[in-house]
């Protein structure tokens, strides 16, 4: 559809307010254009349905006349046109009646949609006429219909197990979801779609005109990318115009490849053993990352003595600077993995993480040690950002993927990572603090050797390598994978990756309050690396080694939370099978877990604060780690899954926002731990954290009550609903097209 843009001269001539008004007007015109196109398609669909109904009625009348004239015996063949029918006449008549009934129902639904669209168009027309007068001709903005006129339409075919589509020289790609592409918000920006109906179009056969795929030229006037909001629309149109020059009909057609249905190289089709290898390898990388974050916690006293550091604020920096490095993961490494592949980014950054861990062990001074800790955090953040996508690449089933993610989150946040590090450093640092990092280096070295065996899981990258191989073997330079037809310049990377998460924090209430809650919970978790030594070493006289053992209770709680998640997941699956109405509400599917986790988290903080007393056995405050681990994990699992479900194609940006926020909070809040505990005491300092968490625990309940209204007013969710509605209508139209007997099904 036609999208007009303000020129630079227009922008310079008006103020910001007027510019925003003009953009809103253009959005209304573009929306009218989209509605007009859908109106035209629905009208054509109604005509097609009417013709189908007429044909069925004609056949039914012919059968009735034949039965009256010839008295067709039951069970014997009879002639209809030029064919003989073996099915009994009553069954044929019943099938014809059912077909007519389905067509009438479909017509009724289509007419209702058409009525709704026309009402919306009328409202837009009144609004635009009121602003511009009757001089504006809105009908001219409707895009032309019909197949592309650049050249003939080609059918897909299979070559060496690869699904191949040939396009007309304009910049287009196949719209089937190439495996592993979970970030649809980027993959659709530079491409238009070829709808795959698995049929062969024969231009000379007029009877198949309804069954063939149509060819859509990707020009700035026909692009179908995700329009996020008015603030970045102008910039996107300019980037799109620069990336999509006018078609050159003299160029040879491109061959765009994709995975066939049972392609063994498709990660979804990999064997269970190979998937377990990826699952284990990803978990190992995350364990190293989270273990490295808290590795110095048991060696702080030895570091202070060796480097002559007396400031308590500086002694928090080895952990805090590591967490600052975590901010780089979602901002830098995640988008890079969607350009160059998961494996190369994961392995490369892990190599540097291993090198910087070695540097920490050999650090000659305190400033160098802190710099190396920051670099360790930056390179370790890659695993946190990428491994979630790694699992999404290999598991297509949402239930299996959800359970894998639950296991991943438990490993990432607690258990094998941060909980083991204080124990390791506490016992080993008595020899020398450098041995703490030598052990970390040994673990990283063993893990690195294992990571080299992990295969590439990102589908678009696998297809890209296949296309490169095919170009080399066939000497045909016009074979491409879809990802090769996407242009991701630095300006697009900044626009997509950096600005959108910030805007979602500022303008999306769900993202804002989710960031706030998980950031507070995450910060308190890392604050415990300062609080536990005060409690168990100062009050109960634990040494630096045994002082790390209380963290194991949190790890046990984390494992229990996974069991609770699995149970709730099974309840949800059973309810969906029975079409329970509550499962249709987005908030009811994930947030009840956070409603349980929030109070448990608060209870654990009060429990720890008011039982940490020399007159009470040390096991009592240690056991507070059980509800803490359960509550902490349930909060994370519920809220992050809710954000993913609510924003779908925008989930990557929303999760990037939460990841960056919690890393910043986790780095800053622990700096205040010792002054707070020294001033308020163990009981009231823990109570202050509990009251803060109590206020945050209201958030999931508020989402359940008001979440649907919040999403209804969200720009991102509105755009998501619009795209889903368009997709459903287009899919209904494709499914409603009857297949001709002469058509052939394309394999894959």
PDB file of C-alpha atoms in Angstrom, residues 12 90 164 232 252 356 488 505 548:
ATOM      1  CA  UNK A  12      12.456  21.453   8.994  1.00  0.00           C
ATOM      2  CA  UNK A  90     -28.436 -40.081  -0.199  1.00  0.00           C
ATOM      3  CA  UNK A 164      13.426 -23.645  -3.613  1.00  0.00           C
ATOM      4  CA  UNK A 232      10.273   5.449  14.493  1.00  0.00           C
ATOM      5  CA  UNK A 252      18.118 -13.145 -13.590  1.00  0.00           C
ATOM      6  CA  UNK A 356      39.919 -12.912  31.220  1.00  0.00           C
ATOM      7  CA  UNK A 488      20.851  -5.041   8.619  1.00  0.00           C
ATOM      8  CA  UNK A 505      10.277   0.657  29.512  1.00  0.00           C
ATOM      9  CA  UNK A 548      29.057 -20.446  51.718  1.00  0.00           C
TER      10      UNK A 548
END
